[in-house]
Short mmCIF file of C-alpha atoms and ligand atoms in Angstrom, two decimals:
data_model
loop_
_atom_site.label_atom_id
_atom_site.label_comp_id
_atom_site.label_asym_id
_atom_site.label_seq_id
_atom_site.Cartn_x
_atom_site.Cartn_y
_atom_site.Cartn_z
CA MET A 1 29.76 29.87 -15.10
CA LYS A 2 28.03 26.59 -14.12
CA THR A 3 24.72 25.69 -15.73
CA SER A 4 21.82 24.50 -13.62
CA SER A 5 18.71 22.36 -14.04
CA ILE A 6 16.71 24.84 -11.91
CA LYS A 7 14.22 26.71 -14.10
CA LYS A 8 11.92 28.21 -11.45
CA ALA A 9 12.33 28.96 -7.74
CA ALA A 10 10.11 29.71 -4.77
CA VAL A 11 11.06 31.97 -1.89
CA LEU A 12 9.11 31.12 1.28
CA GLY A 13 8.98 34.15 3.58
CA GLY A 14 9.19 37.55 1.90
CA GLY A 15 11.03 39.48 4.65
CA MET A 16 14.43 41.09 4.39
CA ILE A 17 16.35 37.96 3.33
CA GLY A 18 13.53 36.51 1.17
CA SER A 19 13.23 39.77 -0.79
CA SER A 20 16.96 39.85 -1.34
CA TRP A 21 17.11 36.21 -2.53
CA ALA A 22 14.16 36.90 -4.85
CA THR A 23 16.02 39.96 -6.22
CA ASN A 24 19.03 37.77 -6.94
CA PHE A 25 17.02 35.07 -8.74
CA LEU A 26 15.01 37.60 -10.81
CA TRP A 27 18.09 39.64 -11.73
CA LYS A 28 19.60 36.44 -13.18
CA GLY A 29 16.43 35.78 -15.22
CA LEU A 30 14.87 33.07 -13.07
CA PRO A 31 11.07 33.09 -12.53
CA VAL A 32 10.30 33.31 -8.79
CA HIS A 33 7.21 32.70 -6.68
CA VAL A 34 7.38 34.75 -3.48
CA TYR A 35 5.21 33.27 -0.72
CA ASP A 36 4.38 34.71 2.68
CA ILE A 37 1.58 34.09 5.20
CA ASN A 38 1.14 37.83 5.54
CA GLU A 39 -0.34 40.02 2.75
CA GLU A 40 1.37 43.14 4.15
CA ALA A 41 4.75 41.37 4.12
CA LEU A 42 4.20 40.50 0.46
CA LYS A 43 3.50 44.16 -0.36
CA THR A 44 6.69 45.19 1.40
CA ALA A 45 8.58 42.43 -0.45
CA ARG A 46 7.34 43.73 -3.79
CA THR A 47 8.53 47.27 -2.90
CA ARG A 48 11.87 46.01 -1.60
CA ILE A 49 12.53 43.87 -4.68
CA ARG A 50 11.73 46.77 -7.02
CA GLY A 51 13.99 49.05 -4.93
CA ASN A 52 16.86 46.51 -5.06
CA LEU A 53 16.54 46.11 -8.83
CA GLU A 54 16.33 49.90 -9.35
CA TYR A 55 19.52 50.25 -7.34
CA LEU A 56 21.26 47.70 -9.62
CA VAL A 57 20.06 49.73 -12.62
CA SER A 58 21.37 52.96 -11.05
CA LYS A 59 24.79 51.29 -10.68
CA GLY A 60 24.82 50.18 -14.33
CA ILE A 61 24.77 46.46 -13.37
CA LEU A 62 21.31 45.80 -14.78
CA LYS A 63 19.80 47.38 -17.89
CA ALA A 64 16.49 49.22 -17.36
CA ASP A 65 14.64 47.03 -19.88
CA LYS A 66 15.99 43.89 -18.16
CA MET A 67 14.64 45.20 -14.87
CA ASN A 68 11.13 45.25 -16.34
CA VAL A 69 11.63 41.68 -17.56
CA ALA A 70 12.84 40.68 -14.09
CA LEU A 71 9.84 42.31 -12.39
CA GLY A 72 7.55 40.41 -14.76
CA LEU A 73 9.10 37.09 -13.69
CA ALA A 74 7.88 37.50 -10.10
CA ARG A 75 4.60 36.16 -8.67
CA TYR A 76 3.45 36.99 -5.15
CA THR A 77 1.12 34.68 -3.27
CA THR A 78 -0.18 33.63 0.14
CA ASN A 79 -1.11 30.21 -1.30
CA LEU A 80 1.63 27.62 -0.73
CA GLU A 81 0.34 25.17 -3.34
CA GLU A 82 0.45 27.90 -5.98
CA ALA A 83 3.89 29.02 -4.79
CA LEU A 84 5.39 25.54 -5.24
CA LYS A 85 3.85 24.71 -8.60
CA ASP A 86 6.53 23.67 -11.16
CA VAL A 87 9.31 24.85 -8.88
CA GLN A 88 12.61 22.94 -8.62
CA PHE A 89 14.28 25.04 -5.90
CA ILE A 90 12.75 26.29 -2.63
CA GLN A 91 14.62 28.97 -0.69
CA GLU A 92 13.06 29.05 2.76
CA CYS A 93 13.37 32.44 4.51
CA ALA A 94 10.68 32.31 7.22
CA LEU A 95 11.12 33.06 10.92
CA GLU A 96 14.16 31.66 12.69
CA LYS A 97 12.20 29.11 14.77
CA TYR A 98 12.20 25.31 14.56
CA GLU A 99 8.37 25.16 14.88
CA THR A 100 7.89 27.58 11.94
CA LYS A 101 10.42 25.97 9.62
CA GLN A 102 9.40 22.39 10.48
CA ALA A 103 5.70 23.13 9.92
CA LEU A 104 6.41 24.97 6.68
CA LEU A 105 8.54 22.12 5.35
CA LYS A 106 5.90 19.54 6.29
CA GLU A 107 3.26 21.57 4.43
CA ALA A 108 5.61 22.14 1.47
CA ASP A 109 6.12 18.35 1.18
CA LYS A 110 2.45 18.11 0.10
CA TYR A 111 2.86 20.36 -2.93
CA ALA A 112 6.53 20.39 -3.92
CA SER A 113 7.72 18.63 -7.10
CA LYS A 114 9.30 15.26 -6.44
CA ASP A 115 12.80 16.53 -7.23
CA ALA A 116 12.59 19.99 -5.56
CA VAL A 117 15.43 21.04 -3.24
CA PHE A 118 14.46 22.66 0.07
CA ALA A 119 17.21 25.11 1.05
CA SER A 120 16.80 26.84 4.42
CA SER A 121 18.38 30.27 4.94
CA THR A 122 18.61 29.53 8.67
CA SER A 123 21.31 31.47 10.50
CA GLY A 124 21.86 28.91 13.19
CA LEU A 125 19.31 26.09 13.40
CA LEU A 126 20.33 22.52 12.62
CA ILE A 127 19.06 21.21 9.29
CA THR A 128 18.66 17.67 10.66
CA GLU A 129 16.19 19.09 13.19
CA ILE A 130 14.39 21.30 10.63
CA ALA A 131 13.95 18.28 8.32
CA LYS A 132 13.08 15.76 11.06
CA ASP A 133 9.40 15.46 10.02
CA SER A 134 9.99 15.84 6.29
CA LYS A 135 9.15 12.99 3.92
CA HIS A 136 12.26 13.90 1.91
CA PRO A 137 15.10 14.87 4.28
CA GLU A 138 17.59 13.86 1.57
CA ARG A 139 16.46 16.90 -0.45
CA CYS A 140 16.83 19.38 2.45
CA LEU A 141 19.89 21.41 3.34
CA GLY A 142 20.92 24.68 4.92
CA ALA A 143 21.88 27.53 2.60
CA HIS A 144 22.95 30.40 4.80
CA PRO A 145 23.48 33.67 2.97
CA TYR A 146 25.28 36.79 4.10
CA ASN A 147 23.15 39.91 4.11
CA PRO A 148 22.29 41.17 1.52
CA PRO A 149 22.24 37.86 -0.39
CA HIS A 150 21.75 39.54 -3.76
CA LEU A 151 25.17 41.25 -3.39
CA ILE A 152 27.32 39.08 -1.10
CA PRO A 153 28.48 35.93 -2.94
CA LEU A 154 28.98 33.58 0.05
CA VAL A 155 26.39 30.86 0.73
CA GLU A 156 27.25 28.35 3.47
CA ILE A 157 25.83 24.94 2.64
CA GLY A 158 24.99 22.83 5.69
CA LYS A 159 24.20 19.15 5.30
CA GLY A 160 21.78 17.37 7.59
CA LYS A 161 22.32 13.73 8.60
CA LYS A 162 20.16 12.58 5.66
CA THR A 163 21.02 15.20 3.01
CA SER A 164 22.08 13.45 -0.20
CA GLU A 165 25.26 14.34 -2.08
CA ASP A 166 23.11 14.77 -5.19
CA THR A 167 21.17 17.55 -3.42
CA VAL A 168 24.42 19.24 -2.39
CA ARG A 169 25.78 19.05 -5.95
CA LYS A 170 22.57 20.33 -7.50
CA THR A 171 22.42 23.21 -5.01
CA CYS A 172 26.06 24.20 -5.54
CA ASP A 173 25.58 24.10 -9.33
CA PHE A 174 22.51 26.30 -8.97
CA TYR A 175 24.21 28.92 -6.81
CA LYS A 176 27.31 28.89 -9.02
CA SER A 177 25.07 29.51 -12.05
CA LEU A 178 23.99 32.72 -10.25
CA GLY A 179 27.62 33.71 -9.60
CA LYS A 180 27.48 32.83 -5.87
CA GLU A 181 30.32 31.20 -3.88
CA PRO A 182 28.90 28.16 -2.07
CA VAL A 183 31.09 26.69 0.69
CA VAL A 184 30.04 23.24 1.91
CA LEU A 185 30.40 22.38 5.61
CA GLN A 186 31.44 18.74 5.92
CA LYS A 187 29.88 18.56 9.41
CA GLU A 188 27.10 20.48 11.14
CA ALA A 189 28.61 23.36 13.14
CA MET A 190 26.70 26.00 15.11
CA GLY A 191 27.21 29.43 13.56
CA PHE A 192 28.65 27.82 10.41
CA ILE A 193 32.05 29.15 9.27
CA ALA A 194 31.78 32.88 8.65
CA ASN A 195 29.81 33.84 11.78
CA ARG A 196 32.14 31.79 14.00
CA LEU A 197 35.09 33.69 12.56
CA SER A 198 33.25 37.03 12.93
CA VAL A 199 32.44 36.49 16.58
CA ALA A 200 35.97 35.24 17.35
CA LEU A 201 37.29 38.56 16.04
CA TYR A 202 34.53 40.47 17.82
CA ARG A 203 35.31 38.92 21.22
CA GLU A 204 38.85 40.23 20.97
CA ALA A 205 37.57 43.63 19.74
CA VAL A 206 35.30 43.86 22.82
CA ASP A 207 38.09 42.76 25.13
CA LEU A 208 40.57 45.32 23.79
CA VAL A 209 38.06 48.11 24.50
CA MET A 210 37.11 46.76 27.95
CA ARG A 211 40.79 46.51 28.90
CA GLY A 212 41.25 50.17 27.89
CA VAL A 213 43.69 49.38 25.07
CA CYS A 214 41.70 51.35 22.49
CA SER A 215 38.34 53.01 21.84
CA VAL A 216 35.37 51.48 20.00
CA GLU A 217 36.14 53.77 17.05
CA ASP A 218 39.83 52.84 16.97
CA VAL A 219 39.18 49.09 17.04
CA ASP A 220 36.90 49.61 14.02
CA ARG A 221 39.53 51.75 12.27
CA ALA A 222 42.22 49.14 12.96
CA VAL A 223 40.12 46.42 11.27
CA ASN A 224 38.85 48.66 8.48
CA TYR A 225 42.17 50.15 7.33
CA GLY A 226 44.34 47.10 8.02
CA PRO A 227 43.31 43.44 7.83
CA GLY A 228 39.80 44.27 6.57
CA LEU A 229 41.22 45.56 3.30
CA ARG A 230 43.07 42.29 2.78
CA TYR A 231 40.16 40.12 3.87
CA ALA A 232 38.07 41.63 1.08
CA LEU A 233 40.56 40.11 -1.35
CA MET A 234 41.71 36.84 0.24
CA GLY A 235 41.37 34.59 3.29
CA PRO A 236 43.76 34.28 6.26
CA ASN A 237 45.69 31.28 4.99
CA LEU A 238 46.56 32.89 1.69
CA ILE A 239 47.44 36.14 3.50
CA TYR A 240 49.98 34.24 5.65
CA GLN A 241 51.30 32.41 2.58
CA LEU A 242 52.08 35.79 0.96
CA GLY A 243 53.33 37.22 4.27
CA GLY A 244 55.98 34.48 4.39
CA GLY A 245 57.48 35.63 1.08
CA PRO A 246 59.46 32.85 -0.60
CA HIS A 247 59.05 30.65 2.51
CA GLY A 248 55.27 30.88 2.39
CA LEU A 249 52.88 30.04 5.25
CA THR A 250 55.27 27.48 6.77
CA GLY A 251 58.04 30.07 6.84
CA ILE A 252 56.06 32.81 8.58
CA MET A 253 54.50 30.43 11.09
CA THR A 254 57.90 28.98 12.00
CA HIS A 255 59.15 32.52 12.43
CA ILE A 256 56.32 34.04 14.52
CA GLY A 257 54.56 30.91 15.81
CA THR A 258 55.90 31.06 19.40
CA THR A 259 55.15 34.78 19.66
CA VAL A 260 51.58 34.16 18.51
CA GLU A 261 51.21 31.51 21.22
CA ALA A 262 52.20 34.13 23.80
CA TRP A 263 49.49 36.46 22.38
CA TRP A 264 46.92 33.66 22.60
CA ASP A 265 47.86 33.16 26.27
CA ASP A 266 47.03 36.83 26.86
CA MET A 267 43.88 37.00 24.74
CA ALA A 268 40.21 36.84 25.69
CA ASP A 269 38.60 33.43 26.15
CA TRP A 270 35.47 34.43 28.12
CA LYS A 271 32.11 32.96 27.18
CA ARG A 272 29.72 35.65 28.49
CA TRP A 273 29.55 39.32 27.46
CA PRO A 274 31.43 41.57 29.91
CA GLU A 275 29.21 43.68 32.13
CA GLY A 276 28.76 47.21 30.81
CA TRP A 277 29.82 46.33 27.28
CA LEU A 278 26.56 47.18 25.50
CA ALA A 279 26.30 50.72 26.88
CA LYS A 280 29.98 51.36 26.16
CA ALA A 281 29.69 49.95 22.62
CA GLN A 282 26.59 51.98 21.78
CA GLU A 283 28.12 55.19 23.08
CA GLY A 284 31.34 54.49 21.16
CA VAL A 285 29.64 53.65 17.90
CA ASN A 286 27.40 56.76 18.15
CA GLN A 287 30.56 58.85 18.50
CA GLU A 288 32.18 56.99 15.60
CA MET A 289 29.18 57.74 13.37
CA ALA A 290 29.17 61.43 14.34
CA ASN A 291 32.89 61.65 13.50
CA ARG A 292 32.46 60.29 9.95
CA SER A 293 32.86 62.65 7.04
CA PRO A 294 29.39 63.52 5.67
CA ASP A 295 30.20 62.11 2.21
CA THR A 296 30.58 58.61 3.69
CA GLY A 297 27.29 58.95 5.61
CA ARG A 298 26.47 59.52 9.25
CA THR A 299 23.09 57.82 9.69
CA ASN A 300 22.42 54.08 9.38
CA GLU A 301 20.61 54.61 6.05
CA GLU A 302 23.41 56.79 4.60
CA ILE A 303 26.11 54.37 5.69
CA VAL A 304 24.24 51.36 4.23
CA ARG A 305 24.06 53.12 0.85
CA TRP A 306 27.76 54.07 1.02
CA HIS A 307 28.60 50.46 2.05
CA ASP A 308 26.61 48.98 -0.88
CA ASP A 309 28.26 51.41 -3.34
CA GLY A 310 31.70 50.32 -2.08
CA LEU A 311 30.72 46.65 -2.13
CA ILE A 312 29.73 46.93 -5.77
CA GLU A 313 33.14 48.38 -6.71
CA LEU A 314 34.84 45.52 -4.86
CA LEU A 315 32.61 42.89 -6.46
CA LYS A 316 33.42 44.32 -9.89
CA PHE A 317 37.13 44.03 -9.09
CA LEU A 318 36.60 40.43 -7.94
CA LYS A 319 34.72 39.76 -11.21
CA LYS A 320 31.62 38.84 -9.25
CA LEU A 321 29.47 41.34 -11.10
N1 LIG B 401 18.62 39.09 8.71
C1 LIG B 401 19.82 38.59 8.43
O1 LIG B 401 20.85 39.29 8.42
C2 LIG B 401 19.93 37.14 8.04
C3 LIG B 401 21.12 36.68 7.40
C4 LIG B 401 21.19 35.35 7.02
C5 LIG B 401 20.11 34.48 7.25
N2 LIG B 401 18.99 34.96 7.87
C6 LIG B 401 17.87 34.00 8.07
O2 LIG B 401 16.88 34.23 7.09
C7 LIG B 401 15.58 33.90 7.61
C8 LIG B 401 14.66 35.11 7.43
O3 LIG B 401 15.19 36.21 8.13
P1 LIG B 401 14.71 37.71 7.84
O4 LIG B 401 15.75 38.59 8.46
O5 LIG B 401 14.37 37.88 6.41
O6 LIG B 401 13.38 37.79 8.73
P2 LIG B 401 12.09 38.71 8.52
O7 LIG B 401 11.44 38.79 9.85
O8 LIG B 401 12.48 39.98 7.82
O9 LIG B 401 11.18 37.88 7.51
C9 LIG B 401 10.52 36.68 7.86
C10 LIG B 401 9.29 36.58 6.98
O10 LIG B 401 8.75 35.27 7.15
C11 LIG B 401 7.34 35.39 7.12
N3 LIG B 401 6.77 34.19 7.74
C12 LIG B 401 6.57 33.88 9.03
N4 LIG B 401 6.06 32.65 9.15
C13 LIG B 401 5.93 32.15 7.89
C14 LIG B 401 5.46 30.92 7.34
N5 LIG B 401 5.02 29.95 8.13
N6 LIG B 401 5.47 30.78 6.01
C15 LIG B 401 5.94 31.78 5.20
N7 LIG B 401 6.38 32.95 5.66
C16 LIG B 401 6.38 33.13 6.99
C17 LIG B 401 7.04 36.68 7.87
O11 LIG B 401 5.74 37.18 7.55
C18 LIG B 401 8.17 37.57 7.35
O12 LIG B 401 7.76 38.28 6.19
C19 LIG B 401 15.80 33.50 9.06
O13 LIG B 401 15.90 32.10 9.14
C20 LIG B 401 17.14 34.16 9.39
O14 LIG B 401 17.81 33.52 10.44
C21 LIG B 401 18.86 36.26 8.26
#
């Protein structure tokens, strides 16, 4: 595993994503300052972080005595100056609004160490725009996690126009030292990589249901018990490489390439949600949940727990835990 020069981190915004990032840092032994403008949010963050760490203990991933050490490494504050003291890495997790993130970064510039990296968890805002009023745009980048960040390894690194390569390298080394999988975008792209791929698949899922080809439940089953199982282990290019046997990706694409082009001609390319989709999707997914076997959960809360249990088994297999 990579080593990192980061010895203390701050998480700005202690909501769902901030609490999860803080869990990840603490679990790996890094002192963390959790900052929020709202006292109540900080209380919730404290409870969430404890709950996340207790869950890791219950799964045998973290020893109980290490959990107490981890909890002792956290400080909670509504004072930004205090939050940024002696911190080399800032994981920003505040509201998804340019005004909020820009103002927070401008304020953080006053107190942050001269070498601190500012990594925004933004799901879709441009880092160049977030950092436009910063005194140090070269030390700002996007670091988009997948929820929950303390379990899912992917972090998409987005460079702004002024982000330095040194900042990118330092950030990647830091995340790698935590066992994450940073992927660097070489250009700014709305939705980054993973969400673009997710919504490309989802458009076709919606279209298949709206055309009457299959139900909401069956489209989910088709993904879940087919390609989804493979995608947990490898990406689409490697899947096609293996699918081509001795001839690899080139072989299979030469073989089925023209057929795939005919599918593309027939597939959805609309840009606005079809009318009636939401009601149909909600009704279908309610039915799907009711049809699940009780041991895999039927409510949102039960299914999340079942999902996290399964994720942990997969991550162990992938040697990510
Ligand atoms: N929810 C997801 O699945 C997900 C996934 C990846 C990335 N993100 C991104 O992570 C960020 C946080 O999302 P979330 O889901 O945790 O939101 P959230 O609403 O749960 O938390 C936001 C927190 O920010 C605090 N806050 C607001 N203004 C602030 C300020 N000026 N300074 C400090 N704290 C402030 C709020 O009090 C709140 O506690 C967003 O940019 C979001 O796009 C979310």
